[in-house]
Amino acid sequence: SSFGGKSYTFNVAYGVGKAAADRLASDMSVQLSKYNVDTVALYPGLVKTEGNIEMEKRGEWEEASGGFDLAMGETPRFSGRAMALLAANSDMMKERSGKVVVVSELAKELGFTDEDGRLPPSIRSLKFILPNFVFPQIEKESGSSLPSWITDNVPDYLLPWSTFSGGPPPEIE
């Protein structure tokens, strides 16, 4: 699934599809628990898929993504590592069954990294949100770059899910 299951992202079809995947994981968890089947909805962050990498090479990524920095992204293997760890530990999987699991938050908790050794920030962390949404808007409106003492010292603080339950984001001019 993805963050699009919690808040408006890209378009209606994307959001409805992701919300349905979240609901599917939740409802399957209830219905299949008597068979000892556990389910989760994995939320990767920004993923460096082959398609996204190709869009970046063609110069289409910035417009298509709304300006996300693909360098901050995760590889598909990062989600695979999360799923492998959950599948290998039935107690850990059972306690998360029916829930949304953010891959980078699970990685931080369990101590695994992406294939390049990095721990990408959670999609609901200030470390992801400020550089991708807030700082570009401030720099655009002010006409100047933010000082590095701000951009280099963003805390890895998780915002509560309730923060993201609103409608579409405001239009950026």
mmCIF file of N, CA and C in Angstrom, residues 16-138:
data_model
loop_
_atom_site.group_PDB
_atom_site.id
_atom_site.type_symbol
_atom_site.label_atom_id
_atom_site.label_comp_id
_atom_site.label_asym_id
_atom_site.label_seq_id
_atom_site.Cartn_x
_atom_site.Cartn_y
_atom_site.Cartn_z
ATOM 1 N N VAL A 16 -7.910 5.712 -3.572
ATOM 2 C CA VAL A 16 -8.924 4.692 -3.315
ATOM 3 C C VAL A 16 -8.297 3.299 -3.356
ATOM 4 N N GLY A 17 -7.411 3.070 -4.315
ATOM 5 C CA GLY A 17 -6.734 1.772 -4.401
ATOM 6 C C GLY A 17 -5.894 1.481 -3.175
ATOM 7 N N LYS A 18 -5.179 2.473 -2.691
ATOM 8 C CA LYS A 18 -4.330 2.278 -1.504
ATOM 9 C C LYS A 18 -5.173 2.110 -0.244
ATOM 10 N N ALA A 19 -6.244 2.889 -0.113
ATOM 11 C CA ALA A 19 -7.140 2.732 1.044
ATOM 12 C C ALA A 19 -7.775 1.345 1.037
ATOM 13 N N ALA A 20 -8.111 0.845 -0.155
ATOM 14 C CA ALA A 20 -8.691 -0.498 -0.258
ATOM 15 C C ALA A 20 -7.689 -1.558 0.174
ATOM 16 N N ALA A 21 -6.415 -1.387 -0.189
ATOM 17 C CA ALA A 21 -5.390 -2.348 0.235
ATOM 18 C C ALA A 21 -5.242 -2.337 1.758
ATOM 19 N N ASP A 22 -5.304 -1.166 2.360
ATOM 20 C CA ASP A 22 -5.223 -1.068 3.831
ATOM 21 C C ASP A 22 -6.410 -1.781 4.471
ATOM 22 N N ARG A 23 -7.594 -1.532 3.929
ATOM 23 C CA ARG A 23 -8.801 -2.151 4.471
ATOM 24 C C ARG A 23 -8.771 -3.663 4.270
ATOM 25 N N LEU A 24 -8.263 -4.105 3.126
ATOM 26 C CA LEU A 24 -8.138 -5.526 2.855
ATOM 27 C C LEU A 24 -7.255 -6.196 3.904
ATOM 28 N N ALA A 25 -6.126 -5.593 4.212
ATOM 29 C CA ALA A 25 -5.236 -6.153 5.238
ATOM 30 C C ALA A 25 -5.932 -6.206 6.592
ATOM 31 N N SER A 26 -6.654 -5.161 6.922
ATOM 32 C CA SER A 26 -7.357 -5.102 8.201
ATOM 33 C C SER A 26 -8.455 -6.157 8.294
ATOM 34 N N ASP A 27 -9.304 -6.220 7.281
ATOM 35 C CA ASP A 27 -10.420 -7.156 7.312
ATOM 36 C C ASP A 27 -9.962 -8.606 7.185
ATOM 37 N N MET A 28 -8.953 -8.858 6.363
ATOM 38 C CA MET A 28 -8.418 -10.217 6.258
ATOM 39 C C MET A 28 -7.856 -10.683 7.585
ATOM 40 N N SER A 29 -7.229 -9.765 8.313
ATOM 41 C CA SER A 29 -6.669 -10.111 9.618
ATOM 42 C C SER A 29 -7.749 -10.628 10.558
ATOM 43 N N VAL A 30 -8.903 -9.971 10.541
ATOM 44 C CA VAL A 30 -10.026 -10.384 11.393
ATOM 45 C C VAL A 30 -10.557 -11.743 10.931
ATOM 46 N N GLN A 31 -10.845 -11.832 9.648
ATOM 47 C CA GLN A 31 -11.501 -13.019 9.125
ATOM 48 C C GLN A 31 -10.598 -14.251 9.089
ATOM 49 N N LEU A 32 -9.305 -14.056 8.901
ATOM 50 C CA LEU A 32 -8.405 -15.197 8.759
ATOM 51 C C LEU A 32 -7.638 -15.550 10.029
ATOM 52 N N SER A 33 -7.846 -14.791 11.093
ATOM 53 C CA SER A 33 -7.106 -15.065 12.336
ATOM 54 C C SER A 33 -7.384 -16.470 12.870
ATOM 55 N N LYS A 34 -8.588 -16.985 12.676
ATOM 56 C CA LYS A 34 -8.905 -18.331 13.170
ATOM 57 C C LYS A 34 -8.114 -19.410 12.432
ATOM 58 N N TYR A 35 -7.543 -19.051 11.285
ATOM 59 C CA TYR A 35 -6.685 -19.966 10.534
ATOM 60 C C TYR A 35 -5.195 -19.653 10.760
ATOM 61 N N ASN A 36 -4.927 -18.775 11.715
ATOM 62 C CA ASN A 36 -3.561 -18.361 12.058
ATOM 63 C C ASN A 36 -2.860 -17.662 10.884
ATOM 64 N N VAL A 37 -3.644 -16.872 10.126
ATOM 65 C CA VAL A 37 -3.100 -16.093 9.011
ATOM 66 C C VAL A 37 -3.052 -14.639 9.441
ATOM 67 N N ASP A 38 -1.891 -14.028 9.301
ATOM 68 C CA ASP A 38 -1.707 -12.624 9.668
ATOM 69 C C ASP A 38 -1.440 -11.808 8.406
ATOM 70 N N THR A 39 -1.906 -10.572 8.404
ATOM 71 C CA THR A 39 -1.729 -9.695 7.254
ATOM 72 C C THR A 39 -1.292 -8.305 7.716
ATOM 73 N N VAL A 40 -0.541 -7.626 6.876
ATOM 74 C CA VAL A 40 -0.173 -6.227 7.127
ATOM 75 C C VAL A 40 -0.261 -5.458 5.818
ATOM 76 N N ALA A 41 -0.399 -4.160 5.919
ATOM 77 C CA ALA A 41 -0.265 -3.270 4.771
ATOM 78 C C ALA A 41 1.073 -2.560 4.938
ATOM 79 N N LEU A 42 2.021 -2.877 4.081
ATOM 80 C CA LEU A 42 3.343 -2.247 4.144
ATOM 81 C C LEU A 42 3.304 -0.895 3.464
ATOM 82 N N TYR A 43 3.848 0.106 4.132
ATOM 83 C CA TYR A 43 3.979 1.438 3.557
ATOM 84 C C TYR A 43 5.459 1.726 3.330
ATOM 85 N N PRO A 44 5.920 1.565 2.101
ATOM 86 C CA PRO A 44 7.269 2.059 1.834
ATOM 87 C C PRO A 44 7.207 3.571 1.731
ATOM 88 N N GLY A 45 8.330 4.186 1.748
ATOM 89 C CA GLY A 45 8.372 5.626 1.498
ATOM 90 C C GLY A 45 8.463 5.844 -0.004
ATOM 91 N N LEU A 46 9.222 6.805 -0.388
ATOM 92 C CA LEU A 46 9.498 7.079 -1.790
ATOM 93 C C LEU A 46 10.389 5.942 -2.296
ATOM 94 N N VAL A 47 9.938 5.226 -3.324
ATOM 95 C CA VAL A 47 10.665 4.040 -3.773
ATOM 96 C C VAL A 47 11.379 4.302 -5.096
ATOM 97 N N LYS A 48 12.626 3.888 -5.138
ATOM 98 C CA LYS A 48 13.433 3.996 -6.347
ATOM 99 C C LYS A 48 13.126 2.811 -7.260
ATOM 100 N N THR A 49 11.921 2.815 -7.821
ATOM 101 C CA THR A 49 11.557 1.751 -8.754
ATOM 102 C C THR A 49 12.276 1.986 -10.079
ATOM 103 N N GLU A 50 12.293 0.962 -10.911
ATOM 104 C CA GLU A 50 12.905 1.113 -12.227
ATOM 105 C C GLU A 50 12.209 2.240 -12.999
ATOM 106 N N GLY A 51 10.882 2.310 -12.881
ATOM 107 C CA GLY A 51 10.131 3.357 -13.576
ATOM 108 C C GLY A 51 10.488 4.752 -13.103
ATOM 109 N N ASN A 52 10.605 4.922 -11.785
ATOM 110 C CA ASN A 52 10.968 6.238 -11.241
ATOM 111 C C ASN A 52 12.382 6.636 -11.658
ATOM 112 N N ILE A 53 13.299 5.684 -11.637
ATOM 113 C CA ILE A 53 14.681 5.963 -12.035
ATOM 114 C C ILE A 53 14.731 6.362 -13.509
ATOM 115 N N GLU A 54 13.963 5.665 -14.341
ATOM 116 C CA GLU A 54 13.917 6.010 -15.770
ATOM 117 C C GLU A 54 13.319 7.400 -15.980
ATOM 118 N N MET A 55 12.252 7.731 -15.230
ATOM 119 C CA MET A 55 11.675 9.084 -15.347
ATOM 120 C C MET A 55 12.708 10.137 -14.979
ATOM 121 N N GLU A 56 13.498 9.859 -13.942
ATOM 122 C CA GLU A 56 14.535 10.814 -13.542
ATOM 123 C C GLU A 56 15.576 10.976 -14.651
ATOM 124 N N LYS A 57 15.986 9.866 -15.261
ATOM 125 C CA LYS A 57 16.969 9.932 -16.354
ATOM 126 C C LYS A 57 16.442 10.740 -17.536
ATOM 127 N N ARG A 58 15.133 10.628 -17.808
ATOM 128 C CA ARG A 58 14.527 11.361 -18.924
ATOM 129 C C ARG A 58 14.180 12.804 -18.552
ATOM 130 N N GLY A 59 14.404 13.193 -17.299
ATOM 131 C CA GLY A 59 14.098 14.548 -16.862
ATOM 132 C C GLY A 59 12.633 14.776 -16.555
ATOM 133 N N GLU A 60 11.873 13.703 -16.351
ATOM 134 C CA GLU A 60 10.439 13.801 -16.099
ATOM 135 C C GLU A 60 10.070 13.655 -14.624
ATOM 136 N N TRP A 61 11.018 13.241 -13.810
ATOM 137 C CA TRP A 61 10.717 12.895 -12.425
ATOM 138 C C TRP A 61 10.198 14.075 -11.618
ATOM 139 N N GLU A 62 10.850 15.205 -11.698
ATOM 140 C CA GLU A 62 10.471 16.345 -10.855
ATOM 141 C C GLU A 62 9.013 16.731 -11.065
ATOM 142 N N GLU A 63 8.595 16.853 -12.309
ATOM 143 C CA GLU A 63 7.209 17.235 -12.573
ATOM 144 C C GLU A 63 6.237 16.122 -12.172
ATOM 145 N N ALA A 64 6.571 14.889 -12.494
ATOM 146 C CA ALA A 64 5.678 13.756 -12.199
ATOM 147 C C ALA A 64 5.508 13.536 -10.698
ATOM 148 N N SER A 65 6.568 13.788 -9.929
ATOM 149 C CA SER A 65 6.523 13.510 -8.487
ATOM 150 C C SER A 65 6.138 14.719 -7.652
ATOM 151 N N GLY A 66 6.077 15.864 -8.258
ATOM 152 C CA GLY A 66 5.828 17.077 -7.484
ATOM 153 C C GLY A 66 7.077 17.611 -6.821
ATOM 154 N N GLY A 67 8.226 17.146 -7.281
ATOM 155 C CA GLY A 67 9.492 17.668 -6.766
ATOM 156 C C GLY A 67 10.164 16.826 -5.703
ATOM 157 N N PHE A 68 9.707 15.602 -5.482
ATOM 158 C CA PHE A 68 10.366 14.752 -4.492
ATOM 159 C C PHE A 68 11.815 14.503 -4.879
ATOM 160 N N ASP A 69 12.668 14.398 -3.878
ATOM 161 C CA ASP A 69 14.079 14.099 -4.083
ATOM 162 C C ASP A 69 14.239 12.582 -4.093
ATOM 163 N N LEU A 70 14.382 12.002 -5.273
ATOM 164 C CA LEU A 70 14.481 10.547 -5.405
ATOM 165 C C LEU A 70 15.714 9.995 -4.696
ATOM 166 N N ALA A 71 16.724 10.833 -4.490
ATOM 167 C CA ALA A 71 17.918 10.391 -3.762
ATOM 168 C C ALA A 71 17.582 9.972 -2.326
ATOM 169 N N MET A 72 16.485 10.517 -1.776
ATOM 170 C CA MET A 72 16.057 10.142 -0.419
ATOM 171 C C MET A 72 15.291 8.823 -0.411
ATOM 172 N N GLY A 73 15.053 8.264 -1.592
ATOM 173 C CA GLY A 73 14.193 7.106 -1.724
ATOM 174 C C GLY A 73 14.780 5.799 -1.212
ATOM 175 N N GLU A 74 13.887 4.814 -1.173
ATOM 176 C CA GLU A 74 14.214 3.453 -0.742
ATOM 177 C C GLU A 74 14.280 2.558 -1.970
ATOM 178 N N THR A 75 15.039 1.491 -1.876
ATOM 179 C CA THR A 75 15.015 0.493 -2.934
ATOM 180 C C THR A 75 13.865 -0.476 -2.653
ATOM 181 N N PRO A 76 13.383 -1.183 -3.671
ATOM 182 C CA PRO A 76 12.364 -2.206 -3.432
ATOM 183 C C PRO A 76 12.847 -3.280 -2.450
ATOM 184 N N ARG A 77 14.142 -3.517 -2.421
ATOM 185 C CA ARG A 77 14.700 -4.524 -1.513
ATOM 186 C C ARG A 77 14.443 -4.170 -0.042
ATOM 187 N N PHE A 78 14.369 -2.885 0.268
ATOM 188 C CA PHE A 78 14.127 -2.446 1.642
ATOM 189 C C PHE A 78 12.786 -2.997 2.145
ATOM 190 N N SER A 79 11.745 -2.903 1.323
ATOM 191 C CA SER A 79 10.444 -3.487 1.682
ATOM 192 C C SER A 79 10.549 -5.002 1.786
ATOM 193 N N GLY A 80 11.326 -5.602 0.898
ATOM 194 C CA GLY A 80 11.527 -7.052 0.960
ATOM 195 C C GLY A 80 12.172 -7.481 2.258
ATOM 196 N N ARG A 81 13.134 -6.716 2.721
ATOM 197 C CA ARG A 81 13.772 -7.031 4.010
ATOM 198 C C ARG A 81 12.771 -6.944 5.153
ATOM 199 N N ALA A 82 11.905 -5.938 5.092
ATOM 200 C CA ALA A 82 10.879 -5.791 6.130
ATOM 201 C C ALA A 82 9.955 -7.000 6.141
ATOM 202 N N MET A 83 9.493 -7.383 4.963
ATOM 203 C CA MET A 83 8.562 -8.514 4.873
ATOM 204 C C MET A 83 9.224 -9.808 5.306
ATOM 205 N N ALA A 84 10.481 -10.006 4.939
ATOM 206 C CA ALA A 84 11.199 -11.228 5.323
ATOM 207 C C ALA A 84 11.332 -11.322 6.843
ATOM 208 N N LEU A 85 11.637 -10.195 7.491
ATOM 209 C CA LEU A 85 11.756 -10.210 8.953
ATOM 210 C C LEU A 85 10.412 -10.476 9.621
ATOM 211 N N LEU A 86 9.356 -9.890 9.103
ATOM 212 C CA LEU A 86 8.029 -10.141 9.667
ATOM 213 C C LEU A 86 7.625 -11.607 9.465
ATOM 214 N N ALA A 87 7.863 -12.136 8.275
ATOM 215 C CA ALA A 87 7.479 -13.518 7.981
ATOM 216 C C ALA A 87 8.274 -14.515 8.823
ATOM 217 N N ALA A 88 9.496 -14.158 9.192
ATOM 218 C CA ALA A 88 10.353 -15.059 9.974
ATOM 219 C C ALA A 88 10.028 -15.041 11.470
ATOM 220 N N ASN A 89 9.219 -14.083 11.914
ATOM 221 C CA ASN A 89 8.914 -13.976 13.338
ATOM 222 C C ASN A 89 7.402 -13.892 13.514
ATOM 223 N N SER A 90 6.790 -15.025 13.796
ATOM 224 C CA SER A 90 5.320 -15.082 13.850
ATOM 225 C C SER A 90 4.741 -14.202 14.957
ATOM 226 N N ASP A 91 5.429 -14.057 16.073
ATOM 227 C CA ASP A 91 4.916 -13.195 17.143
ATOM 228 C C ASP A 91 4.911 -11.728 16.713
ATOM 229 N N MET A 92 5.986 -11.309 16.057
ATOM 230 C CA MET A 92 6.087 -9.930 15.579
ATOM 231 C C MET A 92 5.007 -9.661 14.521
ATOM 232 N N MET A 93 4.795 -10.626 13.656
ATOM 233 C CA MET A 93 3.779 -10.476 12.617
ATOM 234 C C MET A 93 2.386 -10.433 13.243
ATOM 235 N N LYS A 94 2.126 -11.288 14.186
ATOM 236 C CA LYS A 94 0.812 -11.348 14.824
ATOM 237 C C LYS A 94 0.473 -10.031 15.527
ATOM 238 N N GLU A 95 1.447 -9.423 16.196
ATOM 239 C CA GLU A 95 1.152 -8.168 16.906
ATOM 240 C C GLU A 95 0.888 -7.008 15.957
ATOM 241 N N ARG A 96 1.307 -7.134 14.707
ATOM 242 C CA ARG A 96 1.077 -6.077 13.713
ATOM 243 C C ARG A 96 -0.048 -6.424 12.736
ATOM 244 N N SER A 97 -0.599 -7.617 12.865
ATOM 245 C CA SER A 97 -1.592 -8.076 11.902
ATOM 246 C C SER A 97 -2.782 -7.128 11.816
ATOM 247 N N GLY A 98 -3.162 -6.827 10.581
ATOM 248 C CA GLY A 98 -4.285 -5.927 10.329
ATOM 249 C C GLY A 98 -3.919 -4.464 10.350
ATOM 250 N N LYS A 99 -2.662 -4.165 10.564
ATOM 251 C CA LYS A 99 -2.234 -2.769 10.708
ATOM 252 C C LYS A 99 -1.386 -2.319 9.517
ATOM 253 N N VAL A 100 -1.197 -1.023 9.454
ATOM 254 C CA VAL A 100 -0.257 -0.418 8.529
ATOM 255 C C VAL A 100 1.121 -0.471 9.179
ATOM 256 N N VAL A 101 2.116 -0.911 8.418
ATOM 257 C CA VAL A 101 3.494 -0.962 8.902
ATOM 258 C C VAL A 101 4.347 -0.116 7.965
ATOM 259 N N VAL A 102 4.904 0.960 8.486
ATOM 260 C CA VAL A 102 5.785 1.826 7.694
ATOM 261 C C VAL A 102 7.170 1.182 7.681
ATOM 262 N N VAL A 103 7.662 0.884 6.500
ATOM 263 C CA VAL A 103 8.899 0.122 6.356
ATOM 264 C C VAL A 103 10.059 0.771 7.107
ATOM 265 N N SER A 104 10.264 2.063 6.942
ATOM 266 C CA SER A 104 11.413 2.710 7.599
ATOM 267 C C SER A 104 11.264 2.739 9.115
ATOM 268 N N GLU A 105 10.036 2.806 9.613
ATOM 269 C CA GLU A 105 9.835 2.767 11.074
ATOM 270 C C GLU A 105 10.131 1.379 11.617
ATOM 271 N N LEU A 106 9.757 0.345 10.872
ATOM 272 C CA LEU A 106 10.087 -1.019 11.273
ATOM 273 C C LEU A 106 11.597 -1.224 11.228
ATOM 274 N N ALA A 107 12.246 -0.689 10.198
ATOM 275 C CA ALA A 107 13.705 -0.806 10.078
ATOM 276 C C ALA A 107 14.412 -0.149 11.256
ATOM 277 N N LYS A 108 13.925 1.002 11.648
ATOM 278 C CA LYS A 108 14.532 1.696 12.789
ATOM 279 C C LYS A 108 14.357 0.868 14.064
ATOM 280 N N GLU A 109 13.168 0.300 14.238
ATOM 281 C CA GLU A 109 12.879 -0.516 15.422
ATOM 282 C C GLU A 109 13.722 -1.793 15.453
ATOM 283 N N LEU A 110 13.872 -2.442 14.304
ATOM 284 C CA LEU A 110 14.537 -3.749 14.258
ATOM 285 C C LEU A 110 16.006 -3.687 13.856
ATOM 286 N N GLY A 111 16.461 -2.510 13.424
ATOM 287 C CA GLY A 111 17.883 -2.343 13.143
ATOM 288 C C GLY A 111 18.352 -2.840 11.791
ATOM 289 N N PHE A 112 17.509 -2.790 10.764
ATOM 290 C CA PHE A 112 17.995 -3.129 9.428
ATOM 291 C C PHE A 112 18.018 -1.880 8.560
ATOM 292 N N THR A 113 18.772 -1.946 7.479
ATOM 293 C CA THR A 113 18.949 -0.792 6.600
ATOM 294 C C THR A 113 18.635 -1.187 5.160
ATOM 295 N N ASP A 114 18.618 -0.182 4.301
ATOM 296 C CA ASP A 114 18.471 -0.424 2.875
ATOM 297 C C ASP A 114 19.792 -0.986 2.353
ATOM 298 N N GLU A 115 19.804 -1.411 1.093
ATOM 299 C CA GLU A 115 20.987 -2.083 0.559
ATOM 300 C C GLU A 115 22.237 -1.203 0.531
ATOM 301 N N ASP A 116 22.076 0.108 0.572
ATOM 302 C CA ASP A 116 23.234 1.002 0.593
ATOM 303 C C ASP A 116 23.666 1.366 2.014
ATOM 304 N N GLY A 117 23.032 0.737 3.022
ATOM 305 C CA GLY A 117 23.393 0.987 4.417
ATOM 306 C C GLY A 117 22.650 2.148 5.058
ATOM 307 N N ARG A 118 21.833 2.870 4.274
ATOM 308 C CA ARG A 118 21.078 4.006 4.812
ATOM 309 C C ARG A 118 19.792 3.545 5.465
ATOM 310 N N LEU A 119 19.285 4.376 6.360
ATOM 311 C CA LEU A 119 17.946 4.205 6.921
ATOM 312 C C LEU A 119 17.127 5.396 6.432
ATOM 313 N N PRO A 120 16.372 5.208 5.344
ATOM 314 C CA PRO A 120 15.581 6.325 4.833
ATOM 315 C C PRO A 120 14.573 6.805 5.878
ATOM 316 N N PRO A 121 14.257 8.100 5.875
ATOM 317 C CA PRO A 121 13.303 8.605 6.865
ATOM 318 C C PRO A 121 11.882 8.116 6.578
ATOM 319 N N SER A 122 11.097 8.014 7.624
ATOM 320 C CA SER A 122 9.693 7.653 7.492
ATOM 321 C C SER A 122 8.958 8.732 6.701
ATOM 322 N N ILE A 123 7.931 8.312 5.986
ATOM 323 C CA ILE A 123 7.124 9.256 5.227
ATOM 324 C C ILE A 123 6.369 10.226 6.115
ATOM 325 N N ARG A 124 6.302 9.933 7.422
ATOM 326 C CA ARG A 124 5.631 10.875 8.326
ATOM 327 C C ARG A 124 6.614 11.554 9.290
ATOM 328 N N SER A 125 7.891 11.461 8.955
ATOM 329 C CA SER A 125 8.928 12.106 9.759
ATOM 330 C C SER A 125 9.204 13.518 9.254
ATOM 331 N N LEU A 126 9.506 14.406 10.164
ATOM 332 C CA LEU A 126 9.917 15.758 9.760
ATOM 333 C C LEU A 126 11.123 15.700 8.836
ATOM 334 N N LYS A 127 11.965 14.685 9.017
ATOM 335 C CA LYS A 127 13.163 14.521 8.191
ATOM 336 C C LYS A 127 12.809 14.255 6.721
ATOM 337 N N PHE A 128 11.620 13.737 6.449
ATOM 338 C CA PHE A 128 11.136 13.555 5.078
ATOM 339 C C PHE A 128 10.259 14.727 4.650
ATOM 340 N N ILE A 129 9.356 15.133 5.518
ATOM 341 C CA ILE A 129 8.343 16.141 5.170
ATOM 342 C C ILE A 129 8.950 17.528 4.946
ATOM 343 N N LEU A 130 9.800 17.977 5.846
ATOM 344 C CA LEU A 130 10.347 19.331 5.698
ATOM 345 C C LEU A 130 11.157 19.515 4.413
ATOM 346 N N PRO A 131 12.134 18.630 4.107
ATOM 347 C CA PRO A 131 12.898 18.838 2.870
ATOM 348 C C PRO A 131 12.076 18.672 1.588
ATOM 349 N N ASN A 132 11.026 17.861 1.627
ATOM 350 C CA ASN A 132 10.254 17.598 0.415
ATOM 351 C C ASN A 132 9.066 18.518 0.209
ATOM 352 N N PHE A 133 8.550 19.096 1.280
ATOM 353 C CA PHE A 133 7.351 19.923 1.164
ATOM 354 C C PHE A 133 7.554 21.356 1.667
ATOM 355 N N VAL A 134 8.078 21.482 2.856
ATOM 356 C CA VAL A 134 8.135 22.798 3.504
ATOM 357 C C VAL A 134 9.308 23.638 3.002
ATOM 358 N N PHE A 135 10.507 23.092 3.015
ATOM 359 C CA PHE A 135 11.673 23.883 2.615
ATOM 360 C C PHE A 135 11.560 24.409 1.182
ATOM 361 N N PRO A 136 11.141 23.590 0.203
ATOM 362 C CA PRO A 136 11.020 24.134 -1.156
ATOM 363 C C PRO A 136 10.027 25.295 -1.242
ATOM 364 N N GLN A 137 8.948 25.220 -0.495
ATOM 365 C CA GLN A 137 7.962 26.299 -0.517
ATOM 366 C C GLN A 137 8.539 27.579 0.109
ATOM 367 N N ILE A 138 9.239 27.425 1.225
ATOM 368 C CA ILE A 138 9.872 28.583 1.865
ATOM 369 C C ILE A 138 10.886 29.214 0.917
#
